[in-house]
CSV table of C-alpha atoms and ligand atoms in Angstrom, one decimal:
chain,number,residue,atom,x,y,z
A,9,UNK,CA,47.9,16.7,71.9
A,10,UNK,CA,46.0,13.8,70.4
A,11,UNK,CA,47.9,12.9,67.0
A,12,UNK,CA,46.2,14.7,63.9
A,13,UNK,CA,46.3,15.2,60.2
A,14,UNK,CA,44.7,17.9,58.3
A,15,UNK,CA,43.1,17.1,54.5
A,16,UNK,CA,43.5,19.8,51.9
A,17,UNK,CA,39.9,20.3,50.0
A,18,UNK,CA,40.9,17.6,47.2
A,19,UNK,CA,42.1,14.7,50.1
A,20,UNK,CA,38.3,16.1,52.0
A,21,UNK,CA,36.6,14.8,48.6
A,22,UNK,CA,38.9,12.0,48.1
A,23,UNK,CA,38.0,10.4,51.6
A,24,UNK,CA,33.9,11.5,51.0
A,25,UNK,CA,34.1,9.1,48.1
A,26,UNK,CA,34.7,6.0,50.3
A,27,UNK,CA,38.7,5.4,49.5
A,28,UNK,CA,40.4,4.7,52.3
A,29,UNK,CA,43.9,5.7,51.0
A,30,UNK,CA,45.2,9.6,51.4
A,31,UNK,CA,47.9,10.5,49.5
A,32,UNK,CA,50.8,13.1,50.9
A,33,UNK,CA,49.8,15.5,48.2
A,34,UNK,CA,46.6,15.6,50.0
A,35,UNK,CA,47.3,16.4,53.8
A,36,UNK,CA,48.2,19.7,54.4
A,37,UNK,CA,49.1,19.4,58.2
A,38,UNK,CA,50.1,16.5,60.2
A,39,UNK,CA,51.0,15.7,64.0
A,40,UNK,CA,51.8,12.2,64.7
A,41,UNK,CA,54.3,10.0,64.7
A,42,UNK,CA,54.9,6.5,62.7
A,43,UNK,CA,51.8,4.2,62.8
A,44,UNK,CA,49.7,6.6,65.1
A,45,UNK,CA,46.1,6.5,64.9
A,46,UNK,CA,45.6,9.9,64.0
A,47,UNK,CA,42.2,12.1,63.9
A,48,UNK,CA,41.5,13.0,60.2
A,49,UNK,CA,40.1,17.3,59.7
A,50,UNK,CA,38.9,19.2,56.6
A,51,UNK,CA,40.2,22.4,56.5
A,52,UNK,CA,37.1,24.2,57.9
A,53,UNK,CA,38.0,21.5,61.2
A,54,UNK,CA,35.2,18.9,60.1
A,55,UNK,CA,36.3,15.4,61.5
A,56,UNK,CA,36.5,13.7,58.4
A,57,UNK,CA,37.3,10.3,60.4
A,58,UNK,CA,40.4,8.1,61.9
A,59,UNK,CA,43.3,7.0,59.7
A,60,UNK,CA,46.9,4.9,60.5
A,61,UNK,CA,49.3,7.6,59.8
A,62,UNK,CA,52.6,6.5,57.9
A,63,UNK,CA,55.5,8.8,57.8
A,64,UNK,CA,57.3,7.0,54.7
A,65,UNK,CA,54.6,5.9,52.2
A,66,UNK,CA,52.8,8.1,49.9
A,67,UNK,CA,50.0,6.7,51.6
A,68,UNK,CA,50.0,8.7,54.5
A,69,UNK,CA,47.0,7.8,55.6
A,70,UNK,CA,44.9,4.8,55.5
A,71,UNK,CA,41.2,5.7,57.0
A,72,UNK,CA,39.6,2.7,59.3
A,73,UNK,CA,36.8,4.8,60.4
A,74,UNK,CA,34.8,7.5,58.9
A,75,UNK,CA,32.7,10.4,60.6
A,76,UNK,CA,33.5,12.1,64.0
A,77,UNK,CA,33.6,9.1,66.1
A,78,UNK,CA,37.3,7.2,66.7
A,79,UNK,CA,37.3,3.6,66.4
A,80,UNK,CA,36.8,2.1,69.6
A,81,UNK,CA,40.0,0.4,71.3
A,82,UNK,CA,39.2,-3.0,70.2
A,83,UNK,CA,38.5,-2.9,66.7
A,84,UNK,CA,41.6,-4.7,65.4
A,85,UNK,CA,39.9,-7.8,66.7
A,86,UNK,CA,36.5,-7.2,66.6
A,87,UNK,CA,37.1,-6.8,62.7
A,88,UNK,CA,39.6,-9.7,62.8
A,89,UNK,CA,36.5,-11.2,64.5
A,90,UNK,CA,33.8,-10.2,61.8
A,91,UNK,CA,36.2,-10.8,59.0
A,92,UNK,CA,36.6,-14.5,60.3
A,93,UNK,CA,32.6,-15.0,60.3
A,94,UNK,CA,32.1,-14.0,56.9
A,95,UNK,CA,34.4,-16.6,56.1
A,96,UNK,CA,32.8,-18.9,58.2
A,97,UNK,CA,29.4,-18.2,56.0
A,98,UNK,CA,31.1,-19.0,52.7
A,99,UNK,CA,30.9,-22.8,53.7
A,100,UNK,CA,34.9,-22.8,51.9
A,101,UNK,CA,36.3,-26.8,50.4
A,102,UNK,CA,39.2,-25.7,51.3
A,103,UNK,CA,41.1,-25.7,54.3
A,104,UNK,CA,43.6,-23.0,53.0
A,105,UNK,CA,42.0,-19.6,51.9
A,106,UNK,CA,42.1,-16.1,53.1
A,107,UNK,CA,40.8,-14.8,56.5
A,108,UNK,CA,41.4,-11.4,56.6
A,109,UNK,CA,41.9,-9.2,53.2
A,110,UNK,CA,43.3,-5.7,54.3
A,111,UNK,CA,40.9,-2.9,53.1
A,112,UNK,CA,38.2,-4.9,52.6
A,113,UNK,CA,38.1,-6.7,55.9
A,114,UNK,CA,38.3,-2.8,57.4
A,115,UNK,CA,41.9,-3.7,58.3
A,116,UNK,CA,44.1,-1.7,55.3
A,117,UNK,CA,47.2,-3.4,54.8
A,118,UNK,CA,46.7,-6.4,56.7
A,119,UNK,CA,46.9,-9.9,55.1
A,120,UNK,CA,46.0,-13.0,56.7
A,121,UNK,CA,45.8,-16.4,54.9
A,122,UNK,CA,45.2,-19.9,56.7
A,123,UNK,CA,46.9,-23.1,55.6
A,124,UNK,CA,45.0,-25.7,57.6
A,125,UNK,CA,46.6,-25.7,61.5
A,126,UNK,CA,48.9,-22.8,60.5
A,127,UNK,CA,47.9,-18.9,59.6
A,128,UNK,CA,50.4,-16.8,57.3
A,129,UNK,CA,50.3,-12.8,58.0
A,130,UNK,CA,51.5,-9.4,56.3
A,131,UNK,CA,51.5,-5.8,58.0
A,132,UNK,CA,52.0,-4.1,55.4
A,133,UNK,CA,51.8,-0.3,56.7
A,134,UNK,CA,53.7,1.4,59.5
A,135,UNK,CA,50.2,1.3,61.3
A,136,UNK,CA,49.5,-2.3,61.0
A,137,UNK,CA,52.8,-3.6,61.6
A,138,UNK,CA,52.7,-1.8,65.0
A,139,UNK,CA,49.8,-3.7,66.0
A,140,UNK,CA,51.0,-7.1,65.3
A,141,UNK,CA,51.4,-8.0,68.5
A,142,UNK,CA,47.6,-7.3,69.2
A,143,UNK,CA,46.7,-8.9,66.1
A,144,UNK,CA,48.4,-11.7,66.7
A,145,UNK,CA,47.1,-12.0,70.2
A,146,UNK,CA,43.6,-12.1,68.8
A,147,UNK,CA,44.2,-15.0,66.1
A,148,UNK,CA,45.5,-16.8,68.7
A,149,UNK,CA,42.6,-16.4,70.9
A,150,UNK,CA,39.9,-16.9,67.8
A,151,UNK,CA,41.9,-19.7,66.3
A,152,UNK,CA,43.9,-21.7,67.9
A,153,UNK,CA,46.8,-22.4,65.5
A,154,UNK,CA,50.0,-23.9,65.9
A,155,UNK,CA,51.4,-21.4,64.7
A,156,UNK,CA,51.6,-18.3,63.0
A,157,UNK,CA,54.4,-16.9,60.4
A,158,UNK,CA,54.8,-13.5,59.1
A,159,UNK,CA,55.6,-13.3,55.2
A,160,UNK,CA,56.7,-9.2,55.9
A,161,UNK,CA,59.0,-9.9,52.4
A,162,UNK,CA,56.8,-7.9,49.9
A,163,UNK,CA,58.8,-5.1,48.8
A,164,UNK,CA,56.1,-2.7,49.8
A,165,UNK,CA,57.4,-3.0,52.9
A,166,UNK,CA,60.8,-0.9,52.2
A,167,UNK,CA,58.0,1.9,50.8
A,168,UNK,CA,57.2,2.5,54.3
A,169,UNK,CA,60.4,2.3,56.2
A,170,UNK,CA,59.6,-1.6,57.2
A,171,UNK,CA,62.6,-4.5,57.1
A,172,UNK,CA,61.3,-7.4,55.0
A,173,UNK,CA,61.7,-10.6,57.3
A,174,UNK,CA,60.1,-13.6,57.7
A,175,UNK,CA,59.9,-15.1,61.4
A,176,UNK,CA,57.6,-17.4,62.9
A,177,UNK,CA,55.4,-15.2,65.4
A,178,UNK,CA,53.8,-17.9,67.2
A,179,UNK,CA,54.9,-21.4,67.4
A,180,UNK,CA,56.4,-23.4,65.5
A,181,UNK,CA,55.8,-23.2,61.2
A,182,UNK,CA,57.2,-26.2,59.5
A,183,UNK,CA,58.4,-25.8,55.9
A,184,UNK,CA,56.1,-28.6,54.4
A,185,UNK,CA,52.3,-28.1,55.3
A,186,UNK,CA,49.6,-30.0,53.8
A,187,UNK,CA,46.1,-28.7,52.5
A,188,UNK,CA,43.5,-29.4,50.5
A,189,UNK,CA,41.7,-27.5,48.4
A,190,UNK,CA,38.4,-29.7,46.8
A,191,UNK,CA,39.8,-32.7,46.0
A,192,UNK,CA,43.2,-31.9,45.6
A,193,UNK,CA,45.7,-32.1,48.3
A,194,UNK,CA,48.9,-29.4,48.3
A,195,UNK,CA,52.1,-29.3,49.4
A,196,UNK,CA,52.6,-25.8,50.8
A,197,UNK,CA,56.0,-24.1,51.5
A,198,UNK,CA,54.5,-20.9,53.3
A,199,UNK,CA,58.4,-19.8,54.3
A,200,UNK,CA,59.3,-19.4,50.2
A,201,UNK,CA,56.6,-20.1,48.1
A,202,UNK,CA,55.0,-17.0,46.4
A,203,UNK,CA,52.7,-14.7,47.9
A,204,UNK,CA,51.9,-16.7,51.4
A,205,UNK,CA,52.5,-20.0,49.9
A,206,UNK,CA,49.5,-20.6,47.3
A,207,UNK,CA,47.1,-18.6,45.1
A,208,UNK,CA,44.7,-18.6,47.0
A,209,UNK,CA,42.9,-16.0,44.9
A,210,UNK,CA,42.1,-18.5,42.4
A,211,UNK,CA,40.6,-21.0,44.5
A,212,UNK,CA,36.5,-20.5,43.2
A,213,UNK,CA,37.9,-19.9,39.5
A,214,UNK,CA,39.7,-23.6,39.7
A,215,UNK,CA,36.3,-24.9,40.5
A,216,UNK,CA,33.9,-22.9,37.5
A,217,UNK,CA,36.7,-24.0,35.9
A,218,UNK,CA,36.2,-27.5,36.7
A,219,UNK,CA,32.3,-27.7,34.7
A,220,UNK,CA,33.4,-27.1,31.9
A,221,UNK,CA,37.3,-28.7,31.7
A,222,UNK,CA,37.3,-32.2,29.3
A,223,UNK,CA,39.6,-33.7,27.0
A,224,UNK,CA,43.3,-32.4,26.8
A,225,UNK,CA,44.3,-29.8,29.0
A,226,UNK,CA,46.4,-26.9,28.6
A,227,UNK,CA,47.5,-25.0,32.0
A,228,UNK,CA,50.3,-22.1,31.0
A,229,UNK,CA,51.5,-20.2,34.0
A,230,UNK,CA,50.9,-23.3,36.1
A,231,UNK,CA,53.0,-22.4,39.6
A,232,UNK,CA,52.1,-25.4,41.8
A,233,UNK,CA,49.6,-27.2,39.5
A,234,UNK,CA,46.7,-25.1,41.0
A,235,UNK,CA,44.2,-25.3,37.8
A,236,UNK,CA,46.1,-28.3,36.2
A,237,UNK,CA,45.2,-30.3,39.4
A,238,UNK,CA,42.1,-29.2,39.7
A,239,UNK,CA,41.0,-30.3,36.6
A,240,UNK,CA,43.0,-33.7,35.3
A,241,UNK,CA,40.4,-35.9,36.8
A,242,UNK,CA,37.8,-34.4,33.9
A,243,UNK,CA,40.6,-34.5,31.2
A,244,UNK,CA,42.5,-37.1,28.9
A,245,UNK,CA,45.7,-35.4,29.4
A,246,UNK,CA,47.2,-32.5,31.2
A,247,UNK,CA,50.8,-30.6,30.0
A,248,UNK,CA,51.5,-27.4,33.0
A,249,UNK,CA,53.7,-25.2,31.9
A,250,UNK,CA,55.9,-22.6,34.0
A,251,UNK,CA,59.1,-21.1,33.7
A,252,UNK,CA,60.8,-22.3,37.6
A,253,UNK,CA,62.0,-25.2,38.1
A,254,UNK,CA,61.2,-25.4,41.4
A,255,UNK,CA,57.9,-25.1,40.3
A,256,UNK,CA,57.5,-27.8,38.1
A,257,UNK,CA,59.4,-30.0,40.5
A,258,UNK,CA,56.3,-29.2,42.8
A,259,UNK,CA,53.6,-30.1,39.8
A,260,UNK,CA,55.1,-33.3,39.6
A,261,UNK,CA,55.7,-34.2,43.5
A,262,UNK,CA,51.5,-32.7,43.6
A,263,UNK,CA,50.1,-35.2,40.4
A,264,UNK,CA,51.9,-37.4,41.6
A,265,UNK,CA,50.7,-37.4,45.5
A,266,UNK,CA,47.5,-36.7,44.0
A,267,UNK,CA,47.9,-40.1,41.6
A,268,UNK,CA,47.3,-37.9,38.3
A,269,UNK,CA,49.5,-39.9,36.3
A,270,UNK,CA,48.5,-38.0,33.0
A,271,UNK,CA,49.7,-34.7,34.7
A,272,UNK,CA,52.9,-33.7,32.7
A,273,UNK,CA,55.1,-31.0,33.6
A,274,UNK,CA,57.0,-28.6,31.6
A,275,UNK,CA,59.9,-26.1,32.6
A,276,UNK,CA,59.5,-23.5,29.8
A,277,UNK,CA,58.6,-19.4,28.8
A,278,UNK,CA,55.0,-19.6,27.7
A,279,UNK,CA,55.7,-17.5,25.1
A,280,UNK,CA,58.1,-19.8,23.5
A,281,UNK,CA,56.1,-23.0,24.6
A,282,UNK,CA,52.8,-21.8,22.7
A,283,UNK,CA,54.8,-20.7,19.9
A,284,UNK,CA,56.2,-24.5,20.0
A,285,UNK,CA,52.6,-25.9,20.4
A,286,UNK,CA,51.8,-24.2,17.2
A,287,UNK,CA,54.1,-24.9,14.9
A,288,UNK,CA,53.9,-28.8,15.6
A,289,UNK,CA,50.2,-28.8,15.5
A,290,UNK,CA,48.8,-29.0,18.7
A,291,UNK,CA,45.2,-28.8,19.9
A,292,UNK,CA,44.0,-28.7,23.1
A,293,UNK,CA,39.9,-29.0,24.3
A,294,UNK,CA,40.8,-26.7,27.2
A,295,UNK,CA,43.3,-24.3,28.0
A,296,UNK,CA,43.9,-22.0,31.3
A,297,UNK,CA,45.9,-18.7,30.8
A,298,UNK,CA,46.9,-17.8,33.9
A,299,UNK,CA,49.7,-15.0,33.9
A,300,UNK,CA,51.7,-12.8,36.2
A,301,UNK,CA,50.6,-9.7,36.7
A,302,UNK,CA,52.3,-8.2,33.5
A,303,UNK,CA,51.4,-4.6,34.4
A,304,UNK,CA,52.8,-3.9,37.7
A,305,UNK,CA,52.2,0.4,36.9
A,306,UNK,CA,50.4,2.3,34.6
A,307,UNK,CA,53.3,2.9,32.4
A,308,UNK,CA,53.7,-0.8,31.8
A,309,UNK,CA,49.8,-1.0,30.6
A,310,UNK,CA,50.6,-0.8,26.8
A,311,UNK,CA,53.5,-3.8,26.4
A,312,UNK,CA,51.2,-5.7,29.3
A,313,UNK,CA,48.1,-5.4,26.7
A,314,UNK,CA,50.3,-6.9,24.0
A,315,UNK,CA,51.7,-9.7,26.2
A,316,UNK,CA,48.0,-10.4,27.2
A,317,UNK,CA,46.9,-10.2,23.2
A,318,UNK,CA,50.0,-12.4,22.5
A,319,UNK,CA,49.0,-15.2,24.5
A,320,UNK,CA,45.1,-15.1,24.0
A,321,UNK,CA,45.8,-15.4,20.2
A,322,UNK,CA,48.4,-18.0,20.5
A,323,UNK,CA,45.9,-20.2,23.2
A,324,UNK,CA,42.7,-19.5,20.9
A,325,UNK,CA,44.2,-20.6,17.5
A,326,UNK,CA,45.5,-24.3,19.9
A,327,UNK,CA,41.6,-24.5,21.0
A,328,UNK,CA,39.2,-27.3,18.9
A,329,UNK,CA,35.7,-25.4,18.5
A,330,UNK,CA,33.7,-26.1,21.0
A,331,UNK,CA,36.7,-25.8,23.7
A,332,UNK,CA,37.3,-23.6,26.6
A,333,UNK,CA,39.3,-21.0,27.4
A,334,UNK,CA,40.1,-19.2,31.1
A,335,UNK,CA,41.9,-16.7,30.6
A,336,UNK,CA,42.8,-14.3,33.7
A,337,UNK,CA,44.4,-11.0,34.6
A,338,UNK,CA,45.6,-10.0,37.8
A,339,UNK,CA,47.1,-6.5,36.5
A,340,UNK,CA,44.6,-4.3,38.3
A,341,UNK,CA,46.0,-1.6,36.0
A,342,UNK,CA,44.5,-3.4,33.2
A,343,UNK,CA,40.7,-3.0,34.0
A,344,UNK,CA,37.5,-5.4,32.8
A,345,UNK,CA,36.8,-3.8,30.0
A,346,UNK,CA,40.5,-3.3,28.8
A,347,UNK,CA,41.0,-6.9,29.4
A,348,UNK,CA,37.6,-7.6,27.5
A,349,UNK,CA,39.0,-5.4,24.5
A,350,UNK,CA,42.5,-7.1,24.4
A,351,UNK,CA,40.7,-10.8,24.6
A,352,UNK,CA,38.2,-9.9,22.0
A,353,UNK,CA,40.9,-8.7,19.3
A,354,UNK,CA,43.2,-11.8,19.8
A,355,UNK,CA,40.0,-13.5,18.8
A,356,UNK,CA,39.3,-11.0,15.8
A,357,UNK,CA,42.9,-11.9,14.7
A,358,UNK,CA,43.0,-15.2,15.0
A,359,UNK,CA,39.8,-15.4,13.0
A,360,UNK,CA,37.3,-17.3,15.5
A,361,UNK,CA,34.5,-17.1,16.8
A,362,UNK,CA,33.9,-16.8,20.9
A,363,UNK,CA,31.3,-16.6,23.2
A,364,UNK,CA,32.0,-15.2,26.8
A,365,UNK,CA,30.5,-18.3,29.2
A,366,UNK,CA,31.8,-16.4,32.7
A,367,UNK,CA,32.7,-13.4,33.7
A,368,UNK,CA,34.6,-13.7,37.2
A,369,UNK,CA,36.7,-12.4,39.6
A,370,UNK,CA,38.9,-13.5,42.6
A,371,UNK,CA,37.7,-15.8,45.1
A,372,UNK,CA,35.1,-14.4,47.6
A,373,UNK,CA,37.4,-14.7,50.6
A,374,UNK,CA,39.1,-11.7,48.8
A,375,UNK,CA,36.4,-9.3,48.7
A,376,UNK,CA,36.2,-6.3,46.3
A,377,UNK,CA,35.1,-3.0,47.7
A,378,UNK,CA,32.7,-1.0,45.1
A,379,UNK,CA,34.6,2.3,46.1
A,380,UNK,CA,38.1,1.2,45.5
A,381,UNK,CA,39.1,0.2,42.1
A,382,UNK,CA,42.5,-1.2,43.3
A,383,UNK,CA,40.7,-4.4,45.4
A,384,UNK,CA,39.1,-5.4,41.9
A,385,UNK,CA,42.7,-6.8,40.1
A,386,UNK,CA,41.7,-10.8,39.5
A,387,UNK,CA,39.3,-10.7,36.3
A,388,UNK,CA,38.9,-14.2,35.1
A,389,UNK,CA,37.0,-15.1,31.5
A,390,UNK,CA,35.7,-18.1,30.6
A,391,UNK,CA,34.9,-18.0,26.9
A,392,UNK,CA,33.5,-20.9,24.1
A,393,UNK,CA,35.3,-21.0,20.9
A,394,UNK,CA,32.3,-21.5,18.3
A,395,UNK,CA,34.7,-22.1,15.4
B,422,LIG,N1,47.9,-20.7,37.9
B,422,LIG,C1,48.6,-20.7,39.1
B,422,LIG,C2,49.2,-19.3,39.5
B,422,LIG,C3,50.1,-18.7,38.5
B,422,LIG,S1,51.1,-17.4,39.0
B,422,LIG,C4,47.7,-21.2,40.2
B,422,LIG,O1,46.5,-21.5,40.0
B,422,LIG,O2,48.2,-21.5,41.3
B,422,LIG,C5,52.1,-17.1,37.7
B,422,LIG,C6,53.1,-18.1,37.3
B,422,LIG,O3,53.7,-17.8,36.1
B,422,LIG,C7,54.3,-18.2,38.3
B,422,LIG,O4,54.4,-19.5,38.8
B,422,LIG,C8,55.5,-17.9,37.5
B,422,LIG,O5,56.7,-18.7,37.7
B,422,LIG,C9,55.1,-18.1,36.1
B,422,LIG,N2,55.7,-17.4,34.9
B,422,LIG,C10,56.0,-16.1,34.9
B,422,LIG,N3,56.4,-15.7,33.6
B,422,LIG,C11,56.3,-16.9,32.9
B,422,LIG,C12,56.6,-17.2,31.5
B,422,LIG,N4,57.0,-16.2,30.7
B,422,LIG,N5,56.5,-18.5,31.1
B,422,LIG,C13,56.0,-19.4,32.0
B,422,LIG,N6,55.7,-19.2,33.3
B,422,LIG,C14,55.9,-17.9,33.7
């Protein structure tokens, strides 16, 4: 017997609307075994379509094709393959960004970013790690690193009965890569730094950013220096401020590789660092928000609203009229219009006056799909303080 889930009614309509996840609530029947491809049923035996069964997750089952048809037996690479072209088409000035982008590449749970020479993977499902070896098979083929390293760390991994390692797949990964992204070069630990190494995410923000960045420069939530370093060459002064060490050691070793000598670097809380800013009269022409995700669940949505209203009230007050403010959000719990709401109070509060410049999202290399709320979490605002 082929391997084979059945939905309920509910997971029937669920897959209809185009969401590739199925939750164990929704499958009343299943016959497979860890990472099978499985064929998906309604319950009047309709082929709904073929999923990547997971016998852990509450994400049973993660859909890769829809209607009666099975995928054919190479379409881990010829997605890898079309995922890679689209890429390709985005003409990228960059030579670290993301290849492959799980759902939206057609490839749930896969993650695979490139850092120049070397690529960065995650499996992140029972399904996909068990096709590593083909996947891996098939970068090598397309792209000819030198080598290839698996970040499997995220703890989404133990959610699905996966060790967390990190190991070198292919080659040989050095701890110290070099990339550049525009006209800034990075140092890039891809065996610790966080997520694969870099945000990549923010790449196309860091350059809207850059038409409108002038005079001094505010970047809170810096990690490497990504906006601070994107920027200094329009600005009179630069202060980056994040709370690791190790990450300010790595602003300063980037401004100063990058000879940014008015990059300054600050180990501090944001929170306490704006507070600071305040009270001894600063004012900045630009300033970058640019937080952790501060609502990792629903149930953490209220306190993450106040942490975002916190800091947008604190950063708008610091801003001259006639500055800039980015401000980002990559809570995907915290929607658009939420985050729209939250800034637009802080500004009520504060007493000033703003106009919304851009409305963006993550980098186009990290695609959104129109039927899955979760791949929209980056929202990125640039607003205008009139006065
Ligand atoms: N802007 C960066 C990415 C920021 S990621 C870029 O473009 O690459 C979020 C960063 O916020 C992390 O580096 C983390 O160390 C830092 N951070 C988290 N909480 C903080 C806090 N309360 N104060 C300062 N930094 C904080």
């Amino acid at each position: 017997m082929s391997p084979s889930a059945t939905l309920s009614r509910r997971g029937e309509e669920r897959a209809r609307t185009g969401h590739p996840w199925i939750y164990r609530s929704d499958v009343d029947d299943v016959s497979a075994v860890s990472g099978d491809l499985v064929r998906v049923t309604g319950a009047r035996g309709r082929v709904v379509g073929h999923a990547m069964f997971s016998d852990r997750s509450e994400i049973t089952l993660r859909m890769v094709a829809l209607g009666p048809d099975p995928p054919g037996a190479s379409f881990v690479r010829e997605r890898i393959e079309a995922a890679l072209r689209f890429r390709e088409s985005l003409a990228i000035d960059a030579t670290a960004y993301r290849l492959v982008h799980g759902e939206a590449d057609r490839l749930p749970s896969l993650i695979v970013d490139r850092y120049g020479d070397y690529l960065v993977l995650q499996a992140l499902s029972q399904g996909i790690d068990r096709r590593v070896p083909e996947i891996v098979a098939a970068l090598v083929d397309l792209l000819h690193p030198k080598g290839i390293l698996a970040r499997n760390d995220p703890r989404v991994r133990q959610l699905e009965g996966l060790e967390q390692t990190v190991e070198a797949l292919y080659g040989d990964v050095p701890e110290r890569l070099e990339i550049r992204e525009g006209a800034v070069r990075y140092e890039v630990d891809p065996w610790h730094g966080q997520k694969t190494g870099l945000f990549l995410d923010q790449r196309e923000n860091r350059e809207a950013a850059l038409r409108y960045a002038r005079g001094r420069l505010l970047d809170a939530f810096s990690y490497n220096g990504g906006f601070a370093l994107a920027l200094a060459p329009k600005c009179t002064s630069v202060l980056a401020v994040d709370i690791s060490e190790d990450a300010v050691a790595r602003i300063r070793a980037n401004a100063a590789a990058n000879a940014l000598p008015h990059v300054e670097a600050r180990a501090m809380n944001v929170f306490d660092e704006l507070r600071e800013l305040e009270r001894t009269g600063a004012r900045f022409e630009t300033i970058v928000l640019d937080p952790p995700a501060f609502a990792k669940n629903k149930a953490s949505v209220p306190k993450a609203l106040s942490g975002y209203k916190e800091i947008n009230l604190r950063a708008l007050k610091l801003l001259e009229p006639g500055g800039f403010l980015v401000t980002c959000s990559c809570s995907y719990n915290v929607t658009e219009s939420m985050f729209l709401d939250i800034v637009a109070d802080a500004a009520a509060d504060a007493r000033v006056e703003v106009s919304l410049v851009e409305k963006r999202a993550q980098g186009r290399d990290h695609p959104i799909l129109i039927n899955v709320p979760e791949t929209y979490y980056l929202k990125c605002l640039i607003l205008r303080k009139l006065a």
